PDB file of C-alpha atoms in Angstrom:
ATOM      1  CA  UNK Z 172    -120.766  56.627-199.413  1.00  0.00           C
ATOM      2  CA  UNK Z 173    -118.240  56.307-196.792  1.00  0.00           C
ATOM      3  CA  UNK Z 174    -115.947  59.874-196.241  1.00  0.00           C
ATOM      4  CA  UNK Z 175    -112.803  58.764-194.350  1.00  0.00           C
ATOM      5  CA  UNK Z 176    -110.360  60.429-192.631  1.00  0.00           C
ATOM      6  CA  UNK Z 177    -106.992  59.090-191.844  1.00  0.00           C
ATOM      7  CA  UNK Z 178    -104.879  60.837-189.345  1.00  0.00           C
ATOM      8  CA  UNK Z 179    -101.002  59.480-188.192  1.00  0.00           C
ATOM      9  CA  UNK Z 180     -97.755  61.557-188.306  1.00  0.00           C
ATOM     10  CA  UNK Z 181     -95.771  58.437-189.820  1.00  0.00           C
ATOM     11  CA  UNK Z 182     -95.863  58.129-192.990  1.00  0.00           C
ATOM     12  CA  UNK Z 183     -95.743  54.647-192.714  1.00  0.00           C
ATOM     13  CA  UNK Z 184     -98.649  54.417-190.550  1.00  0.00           C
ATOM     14  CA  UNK Z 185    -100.757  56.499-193.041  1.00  0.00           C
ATOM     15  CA  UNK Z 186     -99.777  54.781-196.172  1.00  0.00           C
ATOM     16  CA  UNK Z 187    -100.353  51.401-194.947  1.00  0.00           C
ATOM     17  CA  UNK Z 188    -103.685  52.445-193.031  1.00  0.00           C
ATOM     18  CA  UNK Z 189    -105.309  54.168-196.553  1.00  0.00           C
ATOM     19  CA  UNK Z 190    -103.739  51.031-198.153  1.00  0.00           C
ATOM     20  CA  UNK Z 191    -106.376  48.392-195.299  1.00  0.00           C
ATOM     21  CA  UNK Z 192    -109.462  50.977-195.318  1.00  0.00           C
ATOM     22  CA  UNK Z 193    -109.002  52.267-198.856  1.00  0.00           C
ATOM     23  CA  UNK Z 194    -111.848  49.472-199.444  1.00  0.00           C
ATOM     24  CA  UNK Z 195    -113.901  51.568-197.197  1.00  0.00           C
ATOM     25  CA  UNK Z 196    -114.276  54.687-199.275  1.00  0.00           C
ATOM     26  CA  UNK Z 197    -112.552  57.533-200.647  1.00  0.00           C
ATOM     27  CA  UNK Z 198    -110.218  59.108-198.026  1.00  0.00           C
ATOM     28  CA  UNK Z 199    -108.274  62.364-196.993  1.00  0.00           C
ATOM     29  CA  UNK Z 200    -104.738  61.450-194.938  1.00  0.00           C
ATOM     30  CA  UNK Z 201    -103.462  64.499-192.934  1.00  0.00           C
ATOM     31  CA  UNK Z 202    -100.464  64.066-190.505  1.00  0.00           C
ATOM     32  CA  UNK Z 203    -101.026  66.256-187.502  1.00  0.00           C
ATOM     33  CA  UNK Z 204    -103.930  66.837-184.839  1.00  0.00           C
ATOM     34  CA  UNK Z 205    -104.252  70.643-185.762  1.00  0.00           C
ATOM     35  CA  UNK Z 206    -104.461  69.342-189.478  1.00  0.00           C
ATOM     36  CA  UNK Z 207    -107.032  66.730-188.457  1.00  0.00           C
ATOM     37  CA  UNK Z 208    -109.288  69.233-186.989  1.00  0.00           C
ATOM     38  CA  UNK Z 209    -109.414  71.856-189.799  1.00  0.00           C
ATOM     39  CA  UNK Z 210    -110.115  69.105-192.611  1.00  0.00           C
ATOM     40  CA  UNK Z 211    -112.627  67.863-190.339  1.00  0.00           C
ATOM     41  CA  UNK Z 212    -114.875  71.091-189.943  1.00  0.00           C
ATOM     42  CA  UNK Z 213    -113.667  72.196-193.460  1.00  0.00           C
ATOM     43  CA  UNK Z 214    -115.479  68.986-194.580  1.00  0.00           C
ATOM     44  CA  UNK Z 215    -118.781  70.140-192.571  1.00  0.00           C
ATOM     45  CA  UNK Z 216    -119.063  73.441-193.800  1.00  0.00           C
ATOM     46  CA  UNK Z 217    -118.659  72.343-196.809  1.00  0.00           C
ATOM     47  CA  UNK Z 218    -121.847  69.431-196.713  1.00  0.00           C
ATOM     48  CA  UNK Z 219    -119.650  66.595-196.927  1.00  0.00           C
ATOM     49  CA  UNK Z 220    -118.303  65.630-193.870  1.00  0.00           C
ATOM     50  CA  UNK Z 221    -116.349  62.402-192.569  1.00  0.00           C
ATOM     51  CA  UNK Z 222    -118.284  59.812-191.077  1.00  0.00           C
ATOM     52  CA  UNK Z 223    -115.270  58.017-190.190  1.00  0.00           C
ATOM     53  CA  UNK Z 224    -111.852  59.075-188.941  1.00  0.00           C
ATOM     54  CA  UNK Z 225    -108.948  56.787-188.215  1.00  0.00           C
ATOM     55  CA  UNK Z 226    -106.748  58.363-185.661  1.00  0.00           C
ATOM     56  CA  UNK Z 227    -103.067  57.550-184.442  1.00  0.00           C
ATOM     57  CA  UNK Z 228    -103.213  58.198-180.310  1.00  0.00           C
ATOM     58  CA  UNK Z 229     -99.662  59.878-180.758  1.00  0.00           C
ATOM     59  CA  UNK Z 230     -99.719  62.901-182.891  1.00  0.00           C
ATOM     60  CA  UNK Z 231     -96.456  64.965-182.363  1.00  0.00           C
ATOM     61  CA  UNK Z 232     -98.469  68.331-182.025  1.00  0.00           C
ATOM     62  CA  UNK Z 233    -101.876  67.560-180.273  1.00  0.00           C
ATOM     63  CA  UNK Z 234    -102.690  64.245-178.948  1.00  0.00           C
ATOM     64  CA  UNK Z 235    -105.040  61.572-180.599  1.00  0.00           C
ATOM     65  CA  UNK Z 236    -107.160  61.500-176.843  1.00  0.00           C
ATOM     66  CA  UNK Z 237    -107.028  65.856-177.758  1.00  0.00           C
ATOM     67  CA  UNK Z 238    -108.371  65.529-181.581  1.00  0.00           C
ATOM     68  CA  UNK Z 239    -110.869  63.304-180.493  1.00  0.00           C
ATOM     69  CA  UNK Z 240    -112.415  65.148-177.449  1.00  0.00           C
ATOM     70  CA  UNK Z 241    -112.446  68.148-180.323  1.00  0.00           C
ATOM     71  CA  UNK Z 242    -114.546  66.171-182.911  1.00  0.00           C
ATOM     72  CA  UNK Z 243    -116.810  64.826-180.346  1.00  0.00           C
ATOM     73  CA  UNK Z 244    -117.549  68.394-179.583  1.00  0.00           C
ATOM     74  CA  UNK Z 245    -117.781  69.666-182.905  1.00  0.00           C
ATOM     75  CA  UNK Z 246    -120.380  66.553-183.679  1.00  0.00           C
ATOM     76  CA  UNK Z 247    -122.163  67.898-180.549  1.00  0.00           C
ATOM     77  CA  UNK Z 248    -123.610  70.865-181.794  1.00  0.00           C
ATOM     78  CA  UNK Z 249    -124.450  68.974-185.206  1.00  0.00           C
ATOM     79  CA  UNK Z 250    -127.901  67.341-186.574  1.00  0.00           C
ATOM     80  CA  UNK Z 251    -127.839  63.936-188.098  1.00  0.00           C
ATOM     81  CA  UNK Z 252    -125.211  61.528-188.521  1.00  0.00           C
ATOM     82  CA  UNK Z 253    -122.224  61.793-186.517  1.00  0.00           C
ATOM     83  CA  UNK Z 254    -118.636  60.446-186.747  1.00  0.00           C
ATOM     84  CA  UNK Z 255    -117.439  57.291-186.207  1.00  0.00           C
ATOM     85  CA  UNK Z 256    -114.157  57.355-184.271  1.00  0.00           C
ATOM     86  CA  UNK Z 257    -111.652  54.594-184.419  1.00  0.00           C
ATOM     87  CA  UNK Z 258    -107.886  54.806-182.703  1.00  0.00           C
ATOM     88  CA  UNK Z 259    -105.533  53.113-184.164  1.00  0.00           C
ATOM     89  CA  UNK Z 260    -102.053  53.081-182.388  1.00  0.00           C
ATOM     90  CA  UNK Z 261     -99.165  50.776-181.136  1.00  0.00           C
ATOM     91  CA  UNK Z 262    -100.240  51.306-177.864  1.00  0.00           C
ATOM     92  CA  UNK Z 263    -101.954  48.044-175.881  1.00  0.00           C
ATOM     93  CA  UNK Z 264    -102.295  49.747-172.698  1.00  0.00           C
ATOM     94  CA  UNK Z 265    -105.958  48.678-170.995  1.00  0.00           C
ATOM     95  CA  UNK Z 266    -106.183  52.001-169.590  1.00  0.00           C
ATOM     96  CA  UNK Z 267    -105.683  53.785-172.622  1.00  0.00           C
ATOM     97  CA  UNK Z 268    -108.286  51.473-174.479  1.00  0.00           C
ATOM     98  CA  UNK Z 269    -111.044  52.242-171.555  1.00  0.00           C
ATOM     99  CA  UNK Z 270    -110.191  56.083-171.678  1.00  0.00           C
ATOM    100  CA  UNK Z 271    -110.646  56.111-175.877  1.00  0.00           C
ATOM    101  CA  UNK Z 272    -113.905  54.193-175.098  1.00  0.00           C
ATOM    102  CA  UNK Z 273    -114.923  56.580-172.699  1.00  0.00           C
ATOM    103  CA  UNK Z 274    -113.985  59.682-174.677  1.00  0.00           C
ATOM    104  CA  UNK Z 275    -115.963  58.493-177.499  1.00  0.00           C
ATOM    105  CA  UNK Z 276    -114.377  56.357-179.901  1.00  0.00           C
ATOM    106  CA  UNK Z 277    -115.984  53.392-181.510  1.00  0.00           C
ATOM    107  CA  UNK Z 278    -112.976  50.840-181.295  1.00  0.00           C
ATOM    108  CA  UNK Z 279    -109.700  50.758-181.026  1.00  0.00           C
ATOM    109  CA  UNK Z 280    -107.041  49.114-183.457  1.00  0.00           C
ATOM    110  CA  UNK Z 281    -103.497  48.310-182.265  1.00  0.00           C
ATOM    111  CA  UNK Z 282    -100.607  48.579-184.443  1.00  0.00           C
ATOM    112  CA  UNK Z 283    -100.038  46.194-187.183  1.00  0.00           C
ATOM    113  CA  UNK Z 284    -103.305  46.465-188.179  1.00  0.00           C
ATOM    114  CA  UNK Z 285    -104.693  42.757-189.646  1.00  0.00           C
ATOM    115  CA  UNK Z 286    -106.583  43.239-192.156  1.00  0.00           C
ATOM    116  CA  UNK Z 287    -109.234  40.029-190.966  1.00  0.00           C
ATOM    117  CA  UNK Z 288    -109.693  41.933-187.751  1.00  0.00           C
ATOM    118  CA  UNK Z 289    -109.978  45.025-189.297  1.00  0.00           C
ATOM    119  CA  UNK Z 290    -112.830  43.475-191.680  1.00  0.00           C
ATOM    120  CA  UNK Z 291    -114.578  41.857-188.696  1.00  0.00           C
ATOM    121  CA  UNK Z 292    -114.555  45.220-186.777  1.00  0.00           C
ATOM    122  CA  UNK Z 293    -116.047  47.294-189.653  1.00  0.00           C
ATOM    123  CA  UNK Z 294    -118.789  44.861-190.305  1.00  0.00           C
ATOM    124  CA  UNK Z 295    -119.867  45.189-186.568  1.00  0.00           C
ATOM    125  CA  UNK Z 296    -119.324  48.955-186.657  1.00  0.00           C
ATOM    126  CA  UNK Z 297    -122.208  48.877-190.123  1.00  0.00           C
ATOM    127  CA  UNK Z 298    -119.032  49.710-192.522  1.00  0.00           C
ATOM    128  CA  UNK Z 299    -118.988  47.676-195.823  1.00  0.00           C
ATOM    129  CA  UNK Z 300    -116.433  47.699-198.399  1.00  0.00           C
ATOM    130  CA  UNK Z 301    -117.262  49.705-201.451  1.00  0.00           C
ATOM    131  CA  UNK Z 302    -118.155  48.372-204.947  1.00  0.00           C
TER     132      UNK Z 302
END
């Protein structure tokens, strides 16, 4: 089963992104980069870690590109399966979508999220709803 982990520091942005990948799997919601990173390797060492993280690009304390450079190392030095990164931000910016891309991340979601695209995008990325 799917382990996700949501990351924004709206509230907004958190509720309504558990409320589109809820479907997805159980998930943690944190609201800061320094948060992100702790439940992240908390959720290693203790054998069940996230195999999917939704993160906002604008954190107010480290930023989104930050966190995600950090969890691409920390799956580095890992065996097996590694995390699937996804941004998800207001942001449309081409050279911002190329530099998440090239930093690791999966795909890249722009603020409001629609829940068809959203579906479309999992099914490519191998995610399926849960029962």
């Amino acid at each position: 089963m799917n382990r996700i982990l949501i990351v924004d520091d709206e509230e907004i942005g958190r509720t309504l992104m558990e409320d589109v990948f809820s479907k997805y799997g159980p998930f943690i919601s944190v609201s800061s980069g320094k948060d992100a990173l702790a439940v992240y390797q908390k959720g290693i060492e203790k054998g069940k870690p996230f195999n999917l993280v939704l993160l906002d690009i604008s954190l107010n304390d480290i930023s989104g590109m930050d966190v995600l450079e950090k969890i691409k190392q920390i799956d580095a030095g890992l065996q097996g399966q590694k995390s699937t990164v996804i941004m998800v931000t207001a942001h449309g910016e081409r050279n911002m979508v190329l530099g998440c891309i090239k930093a690791g991340c999966r795909a890249y979601f722009i603020k409001p999220l629609k829940k068809d695209a959203v579906d479309k995008k999992m099914a490519e990325l191998g995610f399926s709803p849960v029962k």
